[in-house]
PDB file of C-alpha atoms in Angstrom:
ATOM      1  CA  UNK A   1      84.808 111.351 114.788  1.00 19.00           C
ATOM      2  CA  UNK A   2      86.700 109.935 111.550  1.00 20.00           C
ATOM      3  CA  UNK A   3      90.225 109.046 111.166  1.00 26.00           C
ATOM      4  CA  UNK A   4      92.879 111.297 109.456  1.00 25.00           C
ATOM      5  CA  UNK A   5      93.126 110.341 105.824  1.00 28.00           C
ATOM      6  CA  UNK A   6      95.814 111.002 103.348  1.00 31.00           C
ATOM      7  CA  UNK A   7      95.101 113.280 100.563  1.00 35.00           C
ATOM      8  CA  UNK A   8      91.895 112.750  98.674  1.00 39.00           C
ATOM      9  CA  UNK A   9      94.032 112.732  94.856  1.00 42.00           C
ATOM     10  CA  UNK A  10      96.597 110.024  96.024  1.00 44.00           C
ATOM     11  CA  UNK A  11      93.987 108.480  98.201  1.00 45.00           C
ATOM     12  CA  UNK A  12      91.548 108.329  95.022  1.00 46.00           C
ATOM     13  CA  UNK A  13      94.429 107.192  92.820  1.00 49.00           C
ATOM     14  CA  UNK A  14      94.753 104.025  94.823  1.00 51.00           C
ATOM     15  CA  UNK A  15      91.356 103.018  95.833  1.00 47.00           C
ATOM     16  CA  UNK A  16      90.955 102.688  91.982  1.00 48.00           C
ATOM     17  CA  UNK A  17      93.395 100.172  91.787  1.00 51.00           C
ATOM     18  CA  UNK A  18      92.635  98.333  95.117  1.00 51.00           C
ATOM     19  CA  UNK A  19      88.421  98.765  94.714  1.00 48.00           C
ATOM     20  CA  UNK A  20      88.088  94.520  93.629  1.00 44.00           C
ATOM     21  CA  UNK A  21      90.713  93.703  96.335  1.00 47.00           C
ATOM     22  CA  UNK A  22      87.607  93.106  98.873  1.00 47.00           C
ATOM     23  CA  UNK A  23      89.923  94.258 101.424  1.00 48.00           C
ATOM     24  CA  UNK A  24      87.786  93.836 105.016  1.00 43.00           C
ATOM     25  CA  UNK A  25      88.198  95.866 108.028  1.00 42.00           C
ATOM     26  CA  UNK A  26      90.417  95.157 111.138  1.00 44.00           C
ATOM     27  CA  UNK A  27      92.046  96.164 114.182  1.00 44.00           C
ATOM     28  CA  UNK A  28      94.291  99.373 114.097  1.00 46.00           C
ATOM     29  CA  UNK A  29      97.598  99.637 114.011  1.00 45.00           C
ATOM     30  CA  UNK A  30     100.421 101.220 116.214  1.00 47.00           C
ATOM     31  CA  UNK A  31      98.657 101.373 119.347  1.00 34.00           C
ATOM     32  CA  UNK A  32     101.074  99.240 121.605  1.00 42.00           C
ATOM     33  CA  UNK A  33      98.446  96.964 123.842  1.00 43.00           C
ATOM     34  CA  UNK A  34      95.383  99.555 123.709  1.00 36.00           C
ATOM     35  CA  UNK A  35      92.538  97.030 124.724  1.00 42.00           C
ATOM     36  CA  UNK A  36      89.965  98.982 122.477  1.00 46.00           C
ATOM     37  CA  UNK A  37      91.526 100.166 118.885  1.00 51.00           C
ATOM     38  CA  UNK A  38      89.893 101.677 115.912  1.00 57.00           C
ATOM     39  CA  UNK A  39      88.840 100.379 113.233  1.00 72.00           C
ATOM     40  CA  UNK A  40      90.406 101.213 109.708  1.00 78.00           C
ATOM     41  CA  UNK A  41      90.519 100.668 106.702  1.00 87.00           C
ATOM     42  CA  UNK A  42      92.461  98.167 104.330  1.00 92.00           C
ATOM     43  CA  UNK A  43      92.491 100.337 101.286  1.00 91.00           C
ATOM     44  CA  UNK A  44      93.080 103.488 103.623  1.00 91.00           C
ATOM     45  CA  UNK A  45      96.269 101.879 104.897  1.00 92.00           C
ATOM     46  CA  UNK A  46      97.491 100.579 101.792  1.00 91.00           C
ATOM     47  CA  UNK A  47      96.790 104.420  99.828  1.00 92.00           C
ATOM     48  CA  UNK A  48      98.946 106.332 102.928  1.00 91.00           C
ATOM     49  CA  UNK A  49     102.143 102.963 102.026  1.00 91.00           C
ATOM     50  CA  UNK A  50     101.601 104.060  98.513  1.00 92.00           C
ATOM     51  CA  UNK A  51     101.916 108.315  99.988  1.00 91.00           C
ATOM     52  CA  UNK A  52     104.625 107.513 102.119  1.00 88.00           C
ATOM     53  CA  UNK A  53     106.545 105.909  99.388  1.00 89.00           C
ATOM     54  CA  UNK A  54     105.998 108.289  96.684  1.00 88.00           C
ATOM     55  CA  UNK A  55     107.076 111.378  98.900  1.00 89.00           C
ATOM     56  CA  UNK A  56     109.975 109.398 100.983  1.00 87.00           C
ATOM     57  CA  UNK A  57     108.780 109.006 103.777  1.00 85.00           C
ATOM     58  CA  UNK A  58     109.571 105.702 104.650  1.00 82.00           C
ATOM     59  CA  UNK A  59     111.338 105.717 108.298  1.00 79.00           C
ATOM     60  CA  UNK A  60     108.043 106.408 110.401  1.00 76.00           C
ATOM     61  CA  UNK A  61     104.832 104.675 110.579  1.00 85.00           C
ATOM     62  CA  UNK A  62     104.957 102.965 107.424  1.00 87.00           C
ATOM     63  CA  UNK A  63     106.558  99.670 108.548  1.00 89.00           C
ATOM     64  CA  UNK A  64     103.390  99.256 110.954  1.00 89.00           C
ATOM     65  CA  UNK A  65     101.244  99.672 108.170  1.00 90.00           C
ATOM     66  CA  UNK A  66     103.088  97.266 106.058  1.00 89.00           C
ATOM     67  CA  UNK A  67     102.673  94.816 109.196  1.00 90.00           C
ATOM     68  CA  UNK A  68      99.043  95.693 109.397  1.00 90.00           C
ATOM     69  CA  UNK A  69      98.372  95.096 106.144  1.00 90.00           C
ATOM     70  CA  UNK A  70     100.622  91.520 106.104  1.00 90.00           C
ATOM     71  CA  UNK A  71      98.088  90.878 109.115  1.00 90.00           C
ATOM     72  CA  UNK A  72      94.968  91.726 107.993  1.00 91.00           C
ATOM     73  CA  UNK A  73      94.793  92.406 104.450  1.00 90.00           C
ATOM     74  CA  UNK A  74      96.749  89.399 102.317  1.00 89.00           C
ATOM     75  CA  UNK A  75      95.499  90.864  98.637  1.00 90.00           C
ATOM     76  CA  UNK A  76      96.124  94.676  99.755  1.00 91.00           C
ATOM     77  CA  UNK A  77      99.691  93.635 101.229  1.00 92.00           C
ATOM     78  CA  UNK A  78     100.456  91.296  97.939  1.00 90.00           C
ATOM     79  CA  UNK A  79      99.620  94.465  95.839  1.00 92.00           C
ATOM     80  CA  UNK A  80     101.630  96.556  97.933  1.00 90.00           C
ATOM     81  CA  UNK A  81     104.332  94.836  98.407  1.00 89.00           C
ATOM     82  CA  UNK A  82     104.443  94.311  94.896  1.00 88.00           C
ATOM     83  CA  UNK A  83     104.656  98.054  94.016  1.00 90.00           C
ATOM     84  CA  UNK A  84     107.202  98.481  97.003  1.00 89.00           C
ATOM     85  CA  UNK A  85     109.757  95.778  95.433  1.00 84.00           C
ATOM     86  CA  UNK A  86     109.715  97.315  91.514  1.00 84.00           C
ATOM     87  CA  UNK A  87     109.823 100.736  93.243  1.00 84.00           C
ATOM     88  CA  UNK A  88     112.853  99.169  94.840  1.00 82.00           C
ATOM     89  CA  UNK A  89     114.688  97.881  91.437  1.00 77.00           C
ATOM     90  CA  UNK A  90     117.681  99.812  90.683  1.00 71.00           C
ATOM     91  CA  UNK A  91     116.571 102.081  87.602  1.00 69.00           C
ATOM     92  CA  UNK A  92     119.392  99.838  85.013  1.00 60.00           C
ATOM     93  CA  UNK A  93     117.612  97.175  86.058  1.00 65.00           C
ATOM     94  CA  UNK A  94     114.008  98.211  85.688  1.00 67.00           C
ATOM     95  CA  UNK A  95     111.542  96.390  83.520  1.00 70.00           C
ATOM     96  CA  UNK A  96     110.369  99.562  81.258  1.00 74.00           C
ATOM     97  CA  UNK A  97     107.669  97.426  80.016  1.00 77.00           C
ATOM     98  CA  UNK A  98     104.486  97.658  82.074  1.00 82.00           C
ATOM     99  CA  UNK A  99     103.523  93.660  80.102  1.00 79.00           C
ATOM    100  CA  UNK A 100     106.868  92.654  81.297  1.00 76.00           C
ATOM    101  CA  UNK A 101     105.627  92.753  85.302  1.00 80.00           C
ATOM    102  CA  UNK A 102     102.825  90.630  84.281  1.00 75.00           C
ATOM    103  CA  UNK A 103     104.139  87.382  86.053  1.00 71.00           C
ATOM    104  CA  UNK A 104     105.673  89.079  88.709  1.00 78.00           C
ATOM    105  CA  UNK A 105     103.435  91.542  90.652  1.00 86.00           C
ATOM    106  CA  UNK A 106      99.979  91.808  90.440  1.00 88.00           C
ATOM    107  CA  UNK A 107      97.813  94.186  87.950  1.00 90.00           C
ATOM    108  CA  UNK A 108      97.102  96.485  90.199  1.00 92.00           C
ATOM    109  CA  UNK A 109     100.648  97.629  91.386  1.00 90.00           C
ATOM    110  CA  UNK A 110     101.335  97.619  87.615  1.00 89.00           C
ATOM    111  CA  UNK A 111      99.060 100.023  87.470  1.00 91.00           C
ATOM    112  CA  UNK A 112     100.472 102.123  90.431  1.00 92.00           C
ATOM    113  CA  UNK A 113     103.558 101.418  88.634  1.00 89.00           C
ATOM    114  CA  UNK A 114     101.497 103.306  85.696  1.00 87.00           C
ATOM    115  CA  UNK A 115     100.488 105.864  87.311  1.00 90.00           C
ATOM    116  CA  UNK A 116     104.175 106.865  88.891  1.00 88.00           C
ATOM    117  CA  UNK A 117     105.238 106.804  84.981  1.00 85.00           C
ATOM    118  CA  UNK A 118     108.061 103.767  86.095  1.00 86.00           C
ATOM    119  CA  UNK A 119     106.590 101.434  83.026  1.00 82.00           C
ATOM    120  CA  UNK A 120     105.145 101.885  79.892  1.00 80.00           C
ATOM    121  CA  UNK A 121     102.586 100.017  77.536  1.00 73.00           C
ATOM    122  CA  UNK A 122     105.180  99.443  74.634  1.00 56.00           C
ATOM    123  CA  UNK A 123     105.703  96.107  73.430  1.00 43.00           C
ATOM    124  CA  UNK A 124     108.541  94.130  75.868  1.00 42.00           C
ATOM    125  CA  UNK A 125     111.699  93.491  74.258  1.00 42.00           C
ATOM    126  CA  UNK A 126     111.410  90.287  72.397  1.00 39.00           C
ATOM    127  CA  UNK A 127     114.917  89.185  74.632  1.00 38.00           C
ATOM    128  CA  UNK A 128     112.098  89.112  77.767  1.00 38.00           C
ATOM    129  CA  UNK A 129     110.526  85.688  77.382  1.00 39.00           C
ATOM    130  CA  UNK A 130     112.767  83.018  78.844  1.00 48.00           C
ATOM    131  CA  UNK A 131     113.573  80.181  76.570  1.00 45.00           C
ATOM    132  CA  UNK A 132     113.722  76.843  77.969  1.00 56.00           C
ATOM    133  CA  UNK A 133     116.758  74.969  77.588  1.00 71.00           C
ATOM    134  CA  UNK A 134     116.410  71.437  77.358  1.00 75.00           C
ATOM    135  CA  UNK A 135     116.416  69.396  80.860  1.00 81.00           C
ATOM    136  CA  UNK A 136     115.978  72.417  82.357  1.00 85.00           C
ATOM    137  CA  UNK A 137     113.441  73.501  85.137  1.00 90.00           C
ATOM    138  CA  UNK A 138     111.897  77.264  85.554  1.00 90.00           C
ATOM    139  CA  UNK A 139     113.223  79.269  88.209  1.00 92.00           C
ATOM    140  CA  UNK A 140     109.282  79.190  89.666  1.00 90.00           C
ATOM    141  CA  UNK A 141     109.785  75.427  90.052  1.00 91.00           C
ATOM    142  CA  UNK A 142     113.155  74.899  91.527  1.00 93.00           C
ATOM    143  CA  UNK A 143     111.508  75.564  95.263  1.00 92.00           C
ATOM    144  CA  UNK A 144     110.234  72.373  94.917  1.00 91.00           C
ATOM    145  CA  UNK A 145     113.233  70.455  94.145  1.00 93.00           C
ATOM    146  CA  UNK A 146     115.499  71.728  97.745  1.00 93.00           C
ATOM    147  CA  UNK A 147     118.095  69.533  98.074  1.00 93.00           C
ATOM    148  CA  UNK A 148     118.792  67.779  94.863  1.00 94.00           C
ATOM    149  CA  UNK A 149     120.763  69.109  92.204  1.00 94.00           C
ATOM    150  CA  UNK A 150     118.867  70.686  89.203  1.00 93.00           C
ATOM    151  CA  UNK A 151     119.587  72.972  85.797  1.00 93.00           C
ATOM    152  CA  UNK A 152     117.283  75.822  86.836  1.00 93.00           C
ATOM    153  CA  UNK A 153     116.977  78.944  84.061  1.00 92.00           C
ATOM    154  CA  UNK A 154     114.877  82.051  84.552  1.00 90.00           C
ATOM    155  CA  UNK A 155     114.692  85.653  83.462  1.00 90.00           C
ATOM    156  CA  UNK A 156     117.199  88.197  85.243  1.00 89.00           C
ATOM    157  CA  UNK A 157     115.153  91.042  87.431  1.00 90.00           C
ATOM    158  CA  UNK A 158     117.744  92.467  89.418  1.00 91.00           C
ATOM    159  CA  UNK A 159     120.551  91.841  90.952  1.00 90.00           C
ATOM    160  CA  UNK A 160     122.668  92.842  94.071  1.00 90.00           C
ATOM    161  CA  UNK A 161     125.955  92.840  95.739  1.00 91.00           C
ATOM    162  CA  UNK A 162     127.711  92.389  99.231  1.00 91.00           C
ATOM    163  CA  UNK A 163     131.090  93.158  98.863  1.00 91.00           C
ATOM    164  CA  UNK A 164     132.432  90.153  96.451  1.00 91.00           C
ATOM    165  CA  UNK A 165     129.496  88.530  96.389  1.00 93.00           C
ATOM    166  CA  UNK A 166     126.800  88.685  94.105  1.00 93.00           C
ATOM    167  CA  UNK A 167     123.138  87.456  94.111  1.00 95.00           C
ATOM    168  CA  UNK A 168     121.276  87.486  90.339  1.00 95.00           C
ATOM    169  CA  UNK A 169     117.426  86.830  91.359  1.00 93.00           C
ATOM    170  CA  UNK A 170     115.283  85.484  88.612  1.00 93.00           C
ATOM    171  CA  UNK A 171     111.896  85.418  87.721  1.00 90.00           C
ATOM    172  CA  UNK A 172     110.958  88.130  90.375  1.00 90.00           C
ATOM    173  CA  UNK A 173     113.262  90.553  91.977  1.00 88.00           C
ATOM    174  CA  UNK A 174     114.684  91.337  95.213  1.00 89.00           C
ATOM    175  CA  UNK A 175     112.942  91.704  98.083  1.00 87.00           C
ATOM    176  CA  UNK A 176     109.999  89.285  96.459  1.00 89.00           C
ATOM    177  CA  UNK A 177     110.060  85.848  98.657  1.00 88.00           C
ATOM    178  CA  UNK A 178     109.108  84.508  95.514  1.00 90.00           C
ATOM    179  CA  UNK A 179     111.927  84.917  93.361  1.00 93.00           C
ATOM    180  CA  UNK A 180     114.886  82.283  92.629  1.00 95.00           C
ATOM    181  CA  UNK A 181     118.427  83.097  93.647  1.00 96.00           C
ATOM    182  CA  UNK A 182     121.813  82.450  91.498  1.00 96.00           C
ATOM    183  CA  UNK A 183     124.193  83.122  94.718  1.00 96.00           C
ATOM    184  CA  UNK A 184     128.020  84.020  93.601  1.00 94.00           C
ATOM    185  CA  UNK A 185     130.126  83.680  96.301  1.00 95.00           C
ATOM    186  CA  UNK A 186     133.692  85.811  96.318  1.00 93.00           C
ATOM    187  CA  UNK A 187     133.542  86.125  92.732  1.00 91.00           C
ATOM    188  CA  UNK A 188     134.653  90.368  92.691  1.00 89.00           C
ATOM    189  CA  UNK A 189     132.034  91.778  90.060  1.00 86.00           C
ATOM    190  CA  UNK A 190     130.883  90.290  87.020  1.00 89.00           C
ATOM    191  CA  UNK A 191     130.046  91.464  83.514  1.00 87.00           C
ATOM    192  CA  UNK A 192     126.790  93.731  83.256  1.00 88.00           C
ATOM    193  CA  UNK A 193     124.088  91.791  82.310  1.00 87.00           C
ATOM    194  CA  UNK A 194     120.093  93.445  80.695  1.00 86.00           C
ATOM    195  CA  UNK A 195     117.014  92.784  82.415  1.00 85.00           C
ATOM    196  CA  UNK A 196     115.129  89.951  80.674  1.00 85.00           C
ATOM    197  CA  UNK A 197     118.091  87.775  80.143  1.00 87.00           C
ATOM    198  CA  UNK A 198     117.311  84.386  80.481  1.00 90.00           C
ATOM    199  CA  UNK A 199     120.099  83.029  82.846  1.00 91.00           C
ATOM    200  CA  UNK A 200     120.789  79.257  83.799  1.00 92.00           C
ATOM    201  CA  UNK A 201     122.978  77.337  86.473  1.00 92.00           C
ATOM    202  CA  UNK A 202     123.265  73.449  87.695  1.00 94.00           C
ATOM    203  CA  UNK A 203     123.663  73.281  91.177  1.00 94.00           C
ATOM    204  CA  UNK A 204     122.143  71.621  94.740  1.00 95.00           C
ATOM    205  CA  UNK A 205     119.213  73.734  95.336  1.00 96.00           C
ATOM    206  CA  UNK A 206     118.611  75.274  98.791  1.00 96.00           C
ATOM    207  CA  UNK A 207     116.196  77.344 100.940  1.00 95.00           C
ATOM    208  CA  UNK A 208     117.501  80.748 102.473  1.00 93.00           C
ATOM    209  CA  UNK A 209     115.052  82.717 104.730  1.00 91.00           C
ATOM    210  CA  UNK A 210     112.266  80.800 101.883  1.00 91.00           C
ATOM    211  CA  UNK A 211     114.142  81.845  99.003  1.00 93.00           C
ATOM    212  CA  UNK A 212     115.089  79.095  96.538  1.00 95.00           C
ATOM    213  CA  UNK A 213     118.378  79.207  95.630  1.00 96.00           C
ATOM    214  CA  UNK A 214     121.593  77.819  94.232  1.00 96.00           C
ATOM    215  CA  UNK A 215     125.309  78.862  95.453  1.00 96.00           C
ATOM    216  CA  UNK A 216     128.354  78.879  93.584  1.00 95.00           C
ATOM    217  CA  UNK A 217     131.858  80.082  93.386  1.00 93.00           C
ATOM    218  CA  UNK A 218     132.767  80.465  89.799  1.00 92.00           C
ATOM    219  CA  UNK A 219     131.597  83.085  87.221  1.00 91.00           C
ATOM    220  CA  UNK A 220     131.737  80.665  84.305  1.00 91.00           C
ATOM    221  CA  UNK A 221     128.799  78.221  85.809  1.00 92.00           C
ATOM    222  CA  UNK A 222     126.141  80.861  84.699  1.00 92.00           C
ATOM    223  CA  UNK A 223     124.820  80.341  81.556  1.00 92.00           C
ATOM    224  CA  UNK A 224     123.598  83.433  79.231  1.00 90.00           C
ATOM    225  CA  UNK A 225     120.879  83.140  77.081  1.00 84.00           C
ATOM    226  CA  UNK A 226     120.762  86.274  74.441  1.00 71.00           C
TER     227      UNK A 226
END
């Protein structure tokens, strides 16, 4: 008996990219308290994510394997859930560079990101590379300065909104636990702003479900770097 796999041209696609991930083999998944489970694969689960994502369907079974994955396959679930989070990206907010991902998500969900023809191998905008302002730290750092008050800059990824709030996440985007946070609270809208931009703020830096992060209430405390 075998396991139903996903089709063998997605399925191949993926286990290119995921073949050096030395993913290992583990309990199944979705099977409630079954006291004898099937094995399965790491690099099957993380091709049928990829399927399920690339043909929408993404209300089923796919946040089991995304927990299976978290569980039992840390550099199958970092590629993964690197793919899932530029898939994510609004489109005007898209790196179109495929060098540009380079410090965000590993190489092989760029190349996923390759394959789906979402990034190119063009030469990044020279405005991508984040220029340090003096007595600054990089938005990477700031997690390890919570709680004192810092000058943090970073490259713009994406960006969101909750009604009047809005939340400008550098360095990596939204939903990346890794990324750093400029949180505007109540401030309406504000002007439209390029992937790549190096952005800066001074502010007490503070954790949010991991997320380093600095709030304020006032448009004009950003800094833009062009």
């Amino acid at each position: 008996m075998r396991r139903l796999r996903v089709g063998a041209a997605v399925a191949a696609a993926v286990l290119v990219v995921l073949a050096l991930t030395g993913c290992t083999r583990g309990s199944g998944y979705g099977y409630g308290d079954r006291a004898t489970q099937p094995e399965v694969s790491c690099d099957d689960v993380a091709a049928s994510v990829v399927q399920r994502e690339r043909t929408g369907d993404t209300a089923g079974e796919i946040n089991d394997e995304l927990q299976y994955l978290s569980d039992n396959c840390g550099d199958a679930y970092d590629i993964v859930a690197g793919y899932l989070s530029a898939r994510a990206t609004p489109a005007e907010f898209r790196l179109e560079s495929c060098a540009e991902w380079d410090q965000r998500i590993r190489p092989e969900a760029i190349e996923l990101l390759r394959q789906d023809q979402l990034c190119s191998d063009a030469a990044a905008p020279a405005g991508g590379a984040t220029a340090a302002q003096p007595g600054s730290i990089p938005w990477d750092q700031a997690v390890n300065h919570t709680g004192s008050t810092q000058y943090v800059c970073g490259p713009l990824v994406n960006s969101g909104t909750d009604q009047d709030d809005v939340f400008l996440n550098l360095g990596r985007g939204y939903p990346d636990a890794g990324r750093f946070t400029i949180v505007l609270w109540d401030v309406g809208g504000i002007e439209p702003l390029s992937p790549g931009t190096t952005l800066c703020a001074t502010g007490p830096v503070t954790l949010y479900e991991g997320v380093a992060e600095i709030e304020l209430y006032d448009v004009g405390q950003v800094e833009v770097w062009e």
